[in-house]
Every structure is written in structure tokens, then in C-alpha cells.
PDB file of C-alpha atoms in Angstrom:
ATOM      1  CA  MET T   1      10.764  18.364   1.593  1.00  0.00           C
ATOM      2  CA  PRO T   2      14.541  17.815   2.755  1.00  0.00           C
ATOM      3  CA  GLN T   3      16.691  20.504   2.308  1.00  0.00           C
ATOM      4  CA  SER T   4      19.171  19.027   0.802  1.00  0.00           C
ATOM      5  CA  ASP T   5      17.091  18.326  -2.285  1.00  0.00           C
ATOM      6  CA  GLY T   6      14.376  20.470  -2.308  1.00  0.00           C
ATOM      7  CA  SER T   7      15.665  23.069  -4.336  1.00  0.00           C
ATOM      8  CA  ARG T   8      16.679  20.255  -6.955  1.00  0.00           C
ATOM      9  CA  HIS T   9      12.812  19.938  -7.312  1.00  0.00           C
ATOM     10  CA  PHE T  10      11.233  23.271  -7.169  1.00  0.00           C
ATOM     11  CA  GLY T  11       8.979  23.292  -9.352  1.00  0.00           C
ATOM     12  CA  ALA T  12       8.845  19.654 -10.778  1.00  0.00           C
ATOM     13  CA  ASN T  13       5.313  18.646 -12.052  1.00  0.00           C
ATOM     14  CA  VAL T  14       3.666  16.672  -9.009  1.00  0.00           C
ATOM     15  CA  LEU T  15       1.306  13.612  -9.137  1.00  0.00           C
ATOM     16  CA  CYS T  16      -1.302  13.042  -6.483  1.00  0.00           C
ATOM     17  CA  ALA T  17      -3.199  10.021  -6.118  1.00  0.00           C
ATOM     18  CA  THR T  18      -4.320   6.528  -4.641  1.00  0.00           C
ATOM     19  CA  PRO T  19      -1.293   4.119  -5.899  1.00  0.00           C
ATOM     20  CA  SER T  20      -4.195   1.728  -7.505  1.00  0.00           C
ATOM     21  CA  TYR T  21      -4.933   5.091  -9.425  1.00  0.00           C
ATOM     22  CA  ALA T  22      -1.754   5.969 -10.350  1.00  0.00           C
ATOM     23  CA  LEU T  23      -1.410   2.478 -12.196  1.00  0.00           C
ATOM     24  CA  ALA T  24      -5.316   2.750 -13.704  1.00  0.00           C
ATOM     25  CA  ILE T  25      -3.685   6.592 -15.109  1.00  0.00           C
ATOM     26  CA  ALA T  26      -0.194   4.467 -16.700  1.00  0.00           C
ATOM     27  CA  GLU T  27      -2.893   1.960 -18.550  1.00  0.00           C
ATOM     28  CA  VAL T  28      -4.442   4.523 -20.080  1.00  0.00           C
ATOM     29  CA  ALA T  29      -1.913   6.754 -21.162  1.00  0.00           C
ATOM     30  CA  GLN T  30      -0.593   3.610 -22.878  1.00  0.00           C
ATOM     31  CA  LYS T  31      -3.745   2.367 -24.556  1.00  0.00           C
ATOM     32  CA  GLU T  32      -4.114   6.140 -25.761  1.00  0.00           C
ATOM     33  CA  GLY T  33      -0.069   5.400 -27.097  1.00  0.00           C
ATOM     34  CA  VAL T  34       1.439   8.089 -24.729  1.00  0.00           C
ATOM     35  CA  ASP T  35       4.511   7.592 -22.944  1.00  0.00           C
ATOM     36  CA  LEU T  36       4.543   9.004 -19.465  1.00  0.00           C
ATOM     37  CA  ARG T  37       8.004   8.431 -18.882  1.00  0.00           C
ATOM     38  CA  LYS T  38       8.790  11.526 -21.146  1.00  0.00           C
ATOM     39  CA  SER T  39       6.572  13.879 -19.240  1.00  0.00           C
ATOM     40  CA  LYS T  40       7.132  16.459 -17.524  1.00  0.00           C
ATOM     41  CA  LEU T  41       6.016  14.492 -14.236  1.00  0.00           C
ATOM     42  CA  ARG T  42       8.949  14.235 -11.617  1.00  0.00           C
ATOM     43  CA  ILE T  43       7.548  13.134  -8.155  1.00  0.00           C
ATOM     44  CA  GLY T  44       4.365  11.259  -7.152  1.00  0.00           C
ATOM     45  CA  LEU T  45       2.993  11.755  -3.770  1.00  0.00           C
ATOM     46  CA  PHE T  46       1.186   8.252  -3.277  1.00  0.00           C
ATOM     47  CA  GLY T  47      -1.109   7.291   0.130  1.00  0.00           C
ATOM     48  CA  ALA T  48      -4.345   6.682   1.059  1.00  0.00           C
ATOM     49  CA  GLU T  49      -4.029   2.821   0.776  1.00  0.00           C
ATOM     50  CA  PRO T  50      -1.268   0.265   1.714  1.00  0.00           C
ATOM     51  CA  TRP T  51       0.949  -0.336  -1.316  1.00  0.00           C
ATOM     52  CA  SER T  52       3.973  -2.501  -1.143  1.00  0.00           C
ATOM     53  CA  GLU T  53       7.645  -1.709  -2.165  1.00  0.00           C
ATOM     54  CA  ALA T  54       6.705  -3.864  -5.748  1.00  0.00           C
ATOM     55  CA  MET T  55       4.090  -1.706  -6.624  1.00  0.00           C
ATOM     56  CA  ARG T  56       6.668   1.775  -6.147  1.00  0.00           C
ATOM     57  CA  ASN T  57       9.223   0.046  -8.525  1.00  0.00           C
ATOM     58  CA  GLU T  58       6.531  -0.644 -11.177  1.00  0.00           C
ATOM     59  CA  ILE T  59       4.661   3.240 -10.347  1.00  0.00           C
ATOM     60  CA  GLN T  60       7.960   4.624 -10.886  1.00  0.00           C
ATOM     61  CA  LEU T  61       8.661   2.340 -14.289  1.00  0.00           C
ATOM     62  CA  ARG T  62       5.665   3.076 -15.870  1.00  0.00           C
ATOM     63  CA  LEU T  63       5.251   7.054 -15.142  1.00  0.00           C
ATOM     64  CA  GLY T  64       8.883   7.687 -15.304  1.00  0.00           C
ATOM     65  CA  LEU T  65       8.765   9.609 -11.823  1.00  0.00           C
ATOM     66  CA  LYS T  66       9.823   9.206  -8.058  1.00  0.00           C
ATOM     67  CA  ALA T  67       7.290   7.980  -5.746  1.00  0.00           C
ATOM     68  CA  VAL T  68       7.114   9.190  -2.328  1.00  0.00           C
ATOM     69  CA  ASP T  69       4.649   7.184   0.663  1.00  0.00           C
ATOM     70  CA  ILE T  70       2.211   9.863   2.542  1.00  0.00           C
ATOM     71  CA  TYR T  71       0.285   9.023   5.361  1.00  0.00           C
ATOM     72  CA  GLY T  72      -2.700  10.862   7.203  1.00  0.00           C
ATOM     73  CA  LEU T  73      -6.239  10.382   8.356  1.00  0.00           C
ATOM     74  CA  SER T  74      -9.718  12.420   8.227  1.00  0.00           C
ATOM     75  CA  GLU T  75     -10.206  11.642  11.567  1.00  0.00           C
ATOM     76  CA  ILE T  76      -6.868  13.353  12.508  1.00  0.00           C
ATOM     77  CA  LEU T  77      -5.959  16.159   9.377  1.00  0.00           C
ATOM     78  CA  GLY T  78      -5.662  14.473   6.372  1.00  0.00           C
ATOM     79  CA  PRO T  79      -2.957  14.078   4.339  1.00  0.00           C
ATOM     80  CA  GLY T  80       0.168  15.408   6.167  1.00  0.00           C
ATOM     81  CA  VAL T  81       0.704  13.639   9.158  1.00  0.00           C
ATOM     82  CA  ALA T  82       3.654  11.865   7.887  1.00  0.00           C
ATOM     83  CA  SER T  83       5.498  11.691   4.612  1.00  0.00           C
ATOM     84  CA  GLU T  84       9.164   9.962   3.246  1.00  0.00           C
ATOM     85  CA  CYS T  85      11.864  12.286   2.088  1.00  0.00           C
ATOM     86  CA  LEU T  86      13.061  12.453  -1.425  1.00  0.00           C
ATOM     87  CA  THR T  87      16.590  11.825  -0.431  1.00  0.00           C
ATOM     88  CA  ALA T  88      16.067   8.386   1.440  1.00  0.00           C
ATOM     89  CA  ARG T  89      12.658   7.686   1.536  1.00  0.00           C
ATOM     90  CA  ALA T  90      13.111   4.971   3.993  1.00  0.00           C
ATOM     91  CA  GLY T  91       9.745   5.572   6.420  1.00  0.00           C
ATOM     92  CA  LEU T  92       7.584   8.726   6.843  1.00  0.00           C
ATOM     93  CA  HIS T  93       8.894  11.038   8.808  1.00  0.00           C
ATOM     94  CA  GLY T  94       6.032  12.113  11.451  1.00  0.00           C
ATOM     95  CA  TRP T  95       5.539  16.038  12.349  1.00  0.00           C
ATOM     96  CA  GLU T  96       5.868  15.514  16.116  1.00  0.00           C
ATOM     97  CA  ASP T  97       5.410  18.994  16.909  1.00  0.00           C
ATOM     98  CA  HIS T  98       1.984  18.536  15.942  1.00  0.00           C
ATOM     99  CA  PHE T  99       1.610  15.025  16.937  1.00  0.00           C
ATOM    100  CA  LEU T 100       2.289  12.305  19.710  1.00  0.00           C
ATOM    101  CA  PHE T 101       3.263   8.933  17.876  1.00  0.00           C
ATOM    102  CA  GLU T 102       3.072   5.343  20.052  1.00  0.00           C
ATOM    103  CA  THR T 103       2.607   1.816  18.919  1.00  0.00           C
ATOM    104  CA  VAL T 104       0.549  -0.963  20.508  1.00  0.00           C
ATOM    105  CA  ASP T 105      -0.173  -4.399  21.042  1.00  0.00           C
ATOM    106  CA  PRO T 106      -3.649  -4.373  18.743  1.00  0.00           C
ATOM    107  CA  ALA T 107      -5.478  -7.148  20.979  1.00  0.00           C
ATOM    108  CA  SER T 108      -3.827  -5.372  24.420  1.00  0.00           C
ATOM    109  CA  GLY T 109      -3.545  -1.928  23.630  1.00  0.00           C
ATOM    110  CA  ALA T 110      -0.250  -2.014  25.653  1.00  0.00           C
ATOM    111  CA  ALA T 111       2.878  -0.359  24.620  1.00  0.00           C
ATOM    112  CA  VAL T 112       5.083  -2.757  22.582  1.00  0.00           C
ATOM    113  CA  PRO T 113       8.987  -2.225  23.049  1.00  0.00           C
ATOM    114  CA  ALA T 114      10.643   0.525  20.923  1.00  0.00           C
ATOM    115  CA  GLY T 115      11.214  -0.442  17.118  1.00  0.00           C
ATOM    116  CA  ALA T 116       8.799  -3.631  17.489  1.00  0.00           C
ATOM    117  CA  GLY T 117       5.948  -3.816  15.081  1.00  0.00           C
ATOM    118  CA  GLY T 118       2.271  -2.558  16.191  1.00  0.00           C
ATOM    119  CA  GLU T 119      -0.950  -0.482  15.762  1.00  0.00           C
ATOM    120  CA  LEU T 120      -0.059   3.152  15.833  1.00  0.00           C
ATOM    121  CA  VAL T 121      -1.698   5.086  17.971  1.00  0.00           C
ATOM    122  CA  ILE T 122      -2.170   9.253  17.535  1.00  0.00           C
ATOM    123  CA  THR T 123      -2.560  12.304  19.962  1.00  0.00           C
ATOM    124  CA  THR T 124      -3.092  15.461  18.684  1.00  0.00           C
ATOM    125  CA  LEU T 125      -1.184  18.249  20.701  1.00  0.00           C
ATOM    126  CA  THR T 126      -1.611  21.256  18.301  1.00  0.00           C
ATOM    127  CA  LYS T 127      -5.628  20.338  16.833  1.00  0.00           C
ATOM    128  CA  GLU T 128      -8.243  22.930  18.951  1.00  0.00           C
ATOM    129  CA  ALA T 129     -11.191  21.715  17.149  1.00  0.00           C
ATOM    130  CA  LEU T 130     -11.650  18.293  17.462  1.00  0.00           C
ATOM    131  CA  PRO T 131      -7.892  17.340  19.245  1.00  0.00           C
ATOM    132  CA  LEU T 132      -7.891  13.342  20.017  1.00  0.00           C
ATOM    133  CA  LEU T 133      -6.152  11.293  22.670  1.00  0.00           C
ATOM    134  CA  ARG T 134      -4.591   8.052  21.844  1.00  0.00           C
ATOM    135  CA  TYR T 135      -6.189   7.518  18.722  1.00  0.00           C
ATOM    136  CA  ARG T 136      -6.035   4.158  17.352  1.00  0.00           C
ATOM    137  CA  THR T 137      -5.267   4.005  13.407  1.00  0.00           C
ATOM    138  CA  ARG T 138      -5.448  -0.195  12.817  1.00  0.00           C
ATOM    139  CA  ASP T 139      -2.664   0.763  10.902  1.00  0.00           C
ATOM    140  CA  ILE T 140       0.332  -2.138  11.263  1.00  0.00           C
ATOM    141  CA  THR T 141       3.415  -0.751  11.478  1.00  0.00           C
ATOM    142  CA  ARG T 142       6.815   0.260  13.690  1.00  0.00           C
ATOM    143  CA  LEU T 143       8.223   3.540  14.597  1.00  0.00           C
ATOM    144  CA  GLU T 144      12.313   3.744  13.875  1.00  0.00           C
ATOM    145  CA  THR T 145      13.463   6.878  15.763  1.00  0.00           C
ATOM    146  CA  ALA T 146      17.278   6.702  14.481  1.00  0.00           C
ATOM    147  CA  PRO T 147      18.278  10.138  12.707  1.00  0.00           C
ATOM    148  CA  CYS T 148      17.110   9.739   8.837  1.00  0.00           C
ATOM    149  CA  MET T 149      20.110   9.942   6.158  1.00  0.00           C
ATOM    150  CA  CYS T 150      17.910  13.453   5.412  1.00  0.00           C
ATOM    151  CA  GLY T 151      19.184  15.148   9.380  1.00  0.00           C
ATOM    152  CA  ARG T 152      16.051  14.748  10.034  1.00  0.00           C
ATOM    153  CA  THR T 153      15.478  13.871  13.447  1.00  0.00           C
ATOM    154  CA  HIS T 154      11.899  13.230  13.381  1.00  0.00           C
ATOM    155  CA  LEU T 155      10.971   9.368  14.097  1.00  0.00           C
ATOM    156  CA  ARG T 156      10.037   7.836  11.187  1.00  0.00           C
ATOM    157  CA  ILE T 157       6.402   5.723  10.534  1.00  0.00           C
ATOM    158  CA  MET T 158       7.823   2.768   8.909  1.00  0.00           C
ATOM    159  CA  ARG T 159       5.911   1.382   5.613  1.00  0.00           C
ATOM    160  CA  VAL T 160       2.826   0.477   7.161  1.00  0.00           C
ATOM    161  CA  THR T 161       2.178  -3.389   6.381  1.00  0.00           C
ATOM    162  CA  GLY T 162      -2.262  -3.403   6.931  1.00  0.00           C
ATOM    163  CA  ARG T 163      -4.798  -2.491   8.906  1.00  0.00           C
ATOM    164  CA  ASN T 164      -6.375  -4.912  11.516  1.00  0.00           C
ATOM    165  CA  ASP T 165      -9.507  -5.131  10.017  1.00  0.00           C
ATOM    166  CA  ASP T 166      -7.820  -6.011   6.369  1.00  0.00           C
ATOM    167  CA  MET T 167      -5.769  -8.659   8.277  1.00  0.00           C
ATOM    168  CA  LEU T 168      -6.893 -12.625   6.853  1.00  0.00           C
ATOM    169  CA  ILE T 169      -6.754 -15.714   8.542  1.00  0.00           C
ATOM    170  CA  ILE T 170      -6.556 -18.378   5.545  1.00  0.00           C
ATOM    171  CA  ARG T 171      -6.552 -22.052   7.355  1.00  0.00           C
ATOM    172  CA  GLY T 172      -4.733 -20.433  10.341  1.00  0.00           C
ATOM    173  CA  VAL T 173      -2.831 -18.817   8.141  1.00  0.00           C
ATOM    174  CA  ASN T 174      -2.623 -14.789   9.178  1.00  0.00           C
ATOM    175  CA  VAL T 175      -1.722 -12.813   5.775  1.00  0.00           C
ATOM    176  CA  TYR T 176      -2.767  -8.876   4.970  1.00  0.00           C
ATOM    177  CA  PRO T 177      -3.326  -7.935   0.996  1.00  0.00           C
ATOM    178  CA  SER T 178       0.014  -5.712   0.874  1.00  0.00           C
ATOM    179  CA  GLN T 179       1.630  -8.964   1.337  1.00  0.00           C
ATOM    180  CA  ILE T 180       0.108 -11.045  -1.351  1.00  0.00           C
ATOM    181  CA  GLU T 181       0.257  -7.759  -3.240  1.00  0.00           C
ATOM    182  CA  ALA T 182       4.095  -7.768  -2.826  1.00  0.00           C
ATOM    183  CA  VAL T 183       4.360 -11.384  -4.226  1.00  0.00           C
ATOM    184  CA  LEU T 184       2.404 -10.785  -7.191  1.00  0.00           C
ATOM    185  CA  VAL T 185       3.538  -7.495  -8.618  1.00  0.00           C
ATOM    186  CA  GLY T 186       6.419  -8.006 -11.021  1.00  0.00           C
ATOM    187  CA  PHE T 187       5.714 -11.788 -11.496  1.00  0.00           C
ATOM    188  CA  PRO T 188       5.719 -12.344 -15.233  1.00  0.00           C
ATOM    189  CA  ALA T 189       3.056 -12.206 -17.314  1.00  0.00           C
ATOM    190  CA  ILE T 190       0.560 -10.329 -14.595  1.00  0.00           C
ATOM    191  CA  ALA T 191      -0.423  -7.294 -14.503  1.00  0.00           C
ATOM    192  CA  PRO T 192       0.037  -5.352 -11.445  1.00  0.00           C
ATOM    193  CA  HIS T 193      -4.008  -5.907 -10.483  1.00  0.00           C
ATOM    194  CA  TYR T 194      -5.733  -8.382  -8.201  1.00  0.00           C
ATOM    195  CA  GLN T 195      -8.452  -8.788  -5.987  1.00  0.00           C
ATOM    196  CA  LEU T 196      -8.713 -11.379  -3.410  1.00  0.00           C
ATOM    197  CA  VAL T 197     -11.991 -13.397  -2.738  1.00  0.00           C
ATOM    198  CA  ILE T 198     -12.970 -15.107   0.130  1.00  0.00           C
ATOM    199  CA  GLU T 199     -15.362 -17.633   0.920  1.00  0.00           C
ATOM    200  CA  ARG T 200     -16.487 -20.463   3.046  1.00  0.00           C
ATOM    201  CA  GLN T 201     -16.170 -23.718   1.769  1.00  0.00           C
ATOM    202  CA  GLY T 202     -18.048 -26.490   3.985  1.00  0.00           C
ATOM    203  CA  ALA T 203     -15.947 -25.365   7.574  1.00  0.00           C
ATOM    204  CA  LEU T 204     -13.067 -23.774   5.968  1.00  0.00           C
ATOM    205  CA  ASP T 205     -12.622 -20.197   4.361  1.00  0.00           C
ATOM    206  CA  HIS T 206     -11.052 -20.390   1.147  1.00  0.00           C
ATOM    207  CA  LEU T 207      -8.916 -17.858  -0.694  1.00  0.00           C
ATOM    208  CA  THR T 208      -9.104 -17.032  -4.375  1.00  0.00           C
ATOM    209  CA  ILE T 209      -6.994 -14.839  -6.286  1.00  0.00           C
ATOM    210  CA  GLU T 210      -8.094 -13.015  -9.072  1.00  0.00           C
ATOM    211  CA  VAL T 211      -5.337 -11.650 -11.003  1.00  0.00           C
ATOM    212  CA  GLU T 212      -4.836 -10.075 -14.533  1.00  0.00           C
ATOM    213  CA  ALA T 213      -3.159 -11.518 -17.452  1.00  0.00           C
ATOM    214  CA  LEU T 214      -0.828  -8.760 -19.201  1.00  0.00           C
ATOM    215  CA  ALA T 215      -2.353 -10.148 -22.699  1.00  0.00           C
ATOM    216  CA  ALA T 216      -4.539 -12.958 -23.646  1.00  0.00           C
ATOM    217  CA  ALA T 217      -3.722 -16.826 -23.475  1.00  0.00           C
ATOM    218  CA  SER T 218      -5.405 -19.961 -24.049  1.00  0.00           C
ATOM    219  CA  ASP T 219      -7.315 -22.053 -21.169  1.00  0.00           C
ATOM    220  CA  GLU T 220      -4.314 -24.128 -21.155  1.00  0.00           C
ATOM    221  CA  ALA T 221      -1.551 -21.088 -20.792  1.00  0.00           C
ATOM    222  CA  GLN T 222      -4.158 -19.500 -18.222  1.00  0.00           C
ATOM    223  CA  ASP T 223      -3.633 -22.602 -16.064  1.00  0.00           C
ATOM    224  CA  LYS T 224      -0.151 -22.742 -15.804  1.00  0.00           C
ATOM    225  CA  LEU T 225       0.039 -19.216 -14.898  1.00  0.00           C
ATOM    226  CA  GLY T 226      -2.378 -19.795 -12.796  1.00  0.00           C
ATOM    227  CA  GLY T 227      -0.827 -22.594 -10.791  1.00  0.00           C
ATOM    228  CA  ALA T 228       2.872 -21.074 -11.019  1.00  0.00           C
ATOM    229  CA  VAL T 229       1.248 -17.843  -9.610  1.00  0.00           C
ATOM    230  CA  GLY T 230      -0.235 -20.580  -6.850  1.00  0.00           C
ATOM    231  CA  GLN T 231       2.825 -22.241  -6.206  1.00  0.00           C
ATOM    232  CA  HIS T 232       4.999 -18.850  -5.733  1.00  0.00           C
ATOM    233  CA  VAL T 233       2.266 -17.206  -3.258  1.00  0.00           C
ATOM    234  CA  LYS T 234       2.352 -20.328  -1.021  1.00  0.00           C
ATOM    235  CA  SER T 235       6.186 -20.661  -1.023  1.00  0.00           C
ATOM    236  CA  LEU T 236       6.597 -16.843   0.199  1.00  0.00           C
ATOM    237  CA  ILE T 237       3.317 -16.566   2.571  1.00  0.00           C
ATOM    238  CA  GLY T 238       2.262 -20.030   3.539  1.00  0.00           C
ATOM    239  CA  VAL T 239      -0.832 -19.834   2.290  1.00  0.00           C
ATOM    240  CA  THR T 240      -2.327 -22.063   0.180  1.00  0.00           C
ATOM    241  CA  CYS T 241      -4.921 -20.267  -2.295  1.00  0.00           C
ATOM    242  CA  ALA T 242      -6.639 -21.113  -6.045  1.00  0.00           C
ATOM    243  CA  VAL T 243      -5.653 -18.470  -8.626  1.00  0.00           C
ATOM    244  CA  THR T 244      -8.134 -17.228 -11.500  1.00  0.00           C
ATOM    245  CA  ILE T 245      -6.480 -15.626 -14.486  1.00  0.00           C
ATOM    246  CA  LYS T 246      -8.468 -12.451 -15.621  1.00  0.00           C
ATOM    247  CA  PRO T 247      -8.091 -11.609 -19.432  1.00  0.00           C
ATOM    248  CA  PRO T 248      -6.386  -8.096 -19.985  1.00  0.00           C
ATOM    249  CA  GLY T 249      -9.237  -5.070 -18.092  1.00  0.00           C
ATOM    250  CA  GLY T 250     -10.747  -7.625 -16.492  1.00  0.00           C
ATOM    251  CA  ILE T 251      -9.825  -6.797 -12.580  1.00  0.00           C
ATOM    252  CA  PRO T 252     -12.184  -3.972 -11.818  1.00  0.00           C
ATOM    253  CA  ARG T 253     -10.358  -0.155 -11.666  1.00  0.00           C
ATOM    254  CA  SER T 254     -10.944   2.215  -8.524  1.00  0.00           C
ATOM    255  CA  GLU T 255     -10.468   5.873  -8.862  1.00  0.00           C
ATOM    256  CA  GLY T 256     -10.754   6.329  -5.155  1.00  0.00           C
ATOM    257  CA  LYS T 257      -9.323   3.506  -2.953  1.00  0.00           C
ATOM    258  CA  ALA T 258      -8.999   0.182  -4.511  1.00  0.00           C
ATOM    259  CA  VAL T 259     -11.026  -2.788  -3.550  1.00  0.00           C
ATOM    260  CA  ARG T 260      -8.653  -5.556  -2.839  1.00  0.00           C
ATOM    261  CA  VAL T 261     -10.951  -7.634  -1.441  1.00  0.00           C
ATOM    262  CA  ARG T 262     -14.289  -9.650  -1.845  1.00  0.00           C
ATOM    263  CA  ASP T 263     -15.128 -10.916   1.411  1.00  0.00           C
ATOM    264  CA  LEU T 264     -18.194 -13.634   0.061  1.00  0.00           C
ATOM    265  CA  ARG T 265     -18.679 -15.319   3.580  1.00  0.00           C
ATOM    266  CA  LYS T 266     -20.784 -12.567   5.070  1.00  0.00           C
ATOM    267  CA  ARG T 267     -23.826 -13.352   2.043  1.00  0.00           C
TER     268      ARG T 267
END
């Protein structure tokens, strides 16, 4: 927490969760008639799964708090490898006194130019029990070395856009689930809950996006909404997909990391 704003938030109630579970909490509270925006929650620390700025805005709107991105890996340390500051929330400050951060080309392992996107690699500097050298995280990001407006000079890990092993190739188009999330969250008439279903149809892979409607609707209205969502995804990401509109509560909730992709090709 930066020196400039730490005292102002000292003693504030903090929620720590995955982003998807924070939305699940908000949903249950709304059903119970509880307005969490009037609660004493002021700060939310969210991580453990990729999430978009659209998801951040949705969480803040529903919970009435300031959402902060945190980063960690069980193999390295757990939560605490990097965190956004409350002042800027423009990249996660990596604790360079404990870790060496690099970005490499995911295919070759070669270092990428400064500021370019690549796979995050971490070397532990002070860990004694299980030191790790150039540990490949599979997380895709870029590193920013310019000082933050909060005054810190630690490098910043910019928002993780996805993982190497999460990338989908749909008919020649490379896409990460977080890219689709950024398009879906905030779209009129749908809730911020979704799953991506991958199937093999003939020789090609086929993507179906399952999204949840905010309210029950007729089959005709669902078909119209599904068509609009599909066109929106196609125009912004370039991938052709089918869209299935589920009724409210139709997308499974998770208490841990959300299951965003159901790959049926392996069956």
C-alpha cells in the first residue's frame, strides 16, 4: 500500500477472493436483499485467475469497493509476489528485492525486447528452502520499468492477459478467455458469468459461448440476444462462434477458480 494513501485506508475492511467468487458473493447478497455497496467493505484484493478491466468495473459497481489486482504462485511464494498500489492501479509492483522478473518468447524461451509482451519468468533471490531459477509461469504479460505515479520505482507486471496453456486456436484465430470476458462483461442484458465450450466438428474446432441472461426471456428474445453477442465477439476479436443464452443461474458458480473453458475435444 503506497505511503501516500495507506493511512487513509488503515483499518478498512478488506475482501480477499477470486474475482469470480466476488461476483458470486454480490449475487447472493442481492438475492437476500443486502446492498453490499452500503457495507464497510472498502478494498478488495483479487487474484488467482485472469480478469479484465470490465470485470474490475463490474465488481466495484456491485460491491462498492476499490478492486486491487494481486499476483502470486504457489511454487514461488503464494500471494505476495506482486500487487497493484491503491494510487494508480496501473500494473502490479513486483518485489524486486526478493524476485528477478523477465519476459521471454513462449516458443523459443529467448528474452523479448523491453516493454514487449511475453511469458513471465521468475527467479527467487531470497528463498532458501526451495529456490527457483528462471521459473516459467506460463502467464502472458509485459514489464513496465517507468516509475509509477505513486512514487515507487519497482518494475510493474502489467495485467496478465492469459496463460500459454489457456490460449485457444479457433479456426486459425488465437484467442484467450480473458479477451472474450472483456467483450462479454457489461454487455446489455447478460450477467458477468460465462463458459467457453470447445468441440470438434469434422476437421475444425468449434467454439460455443454460454452466457447467462440477467432475466428470463422468450426463446425469440434469447435467439436475438445470442445473435447480438456473437456479432459483438466477431467484430472485436475476429473469432466466429455460436452463443447459447442460459437462464439466470444457469452457469455453474465456483468457490475457487472459475472454470471458464470446457474442452470436449478430449472426450
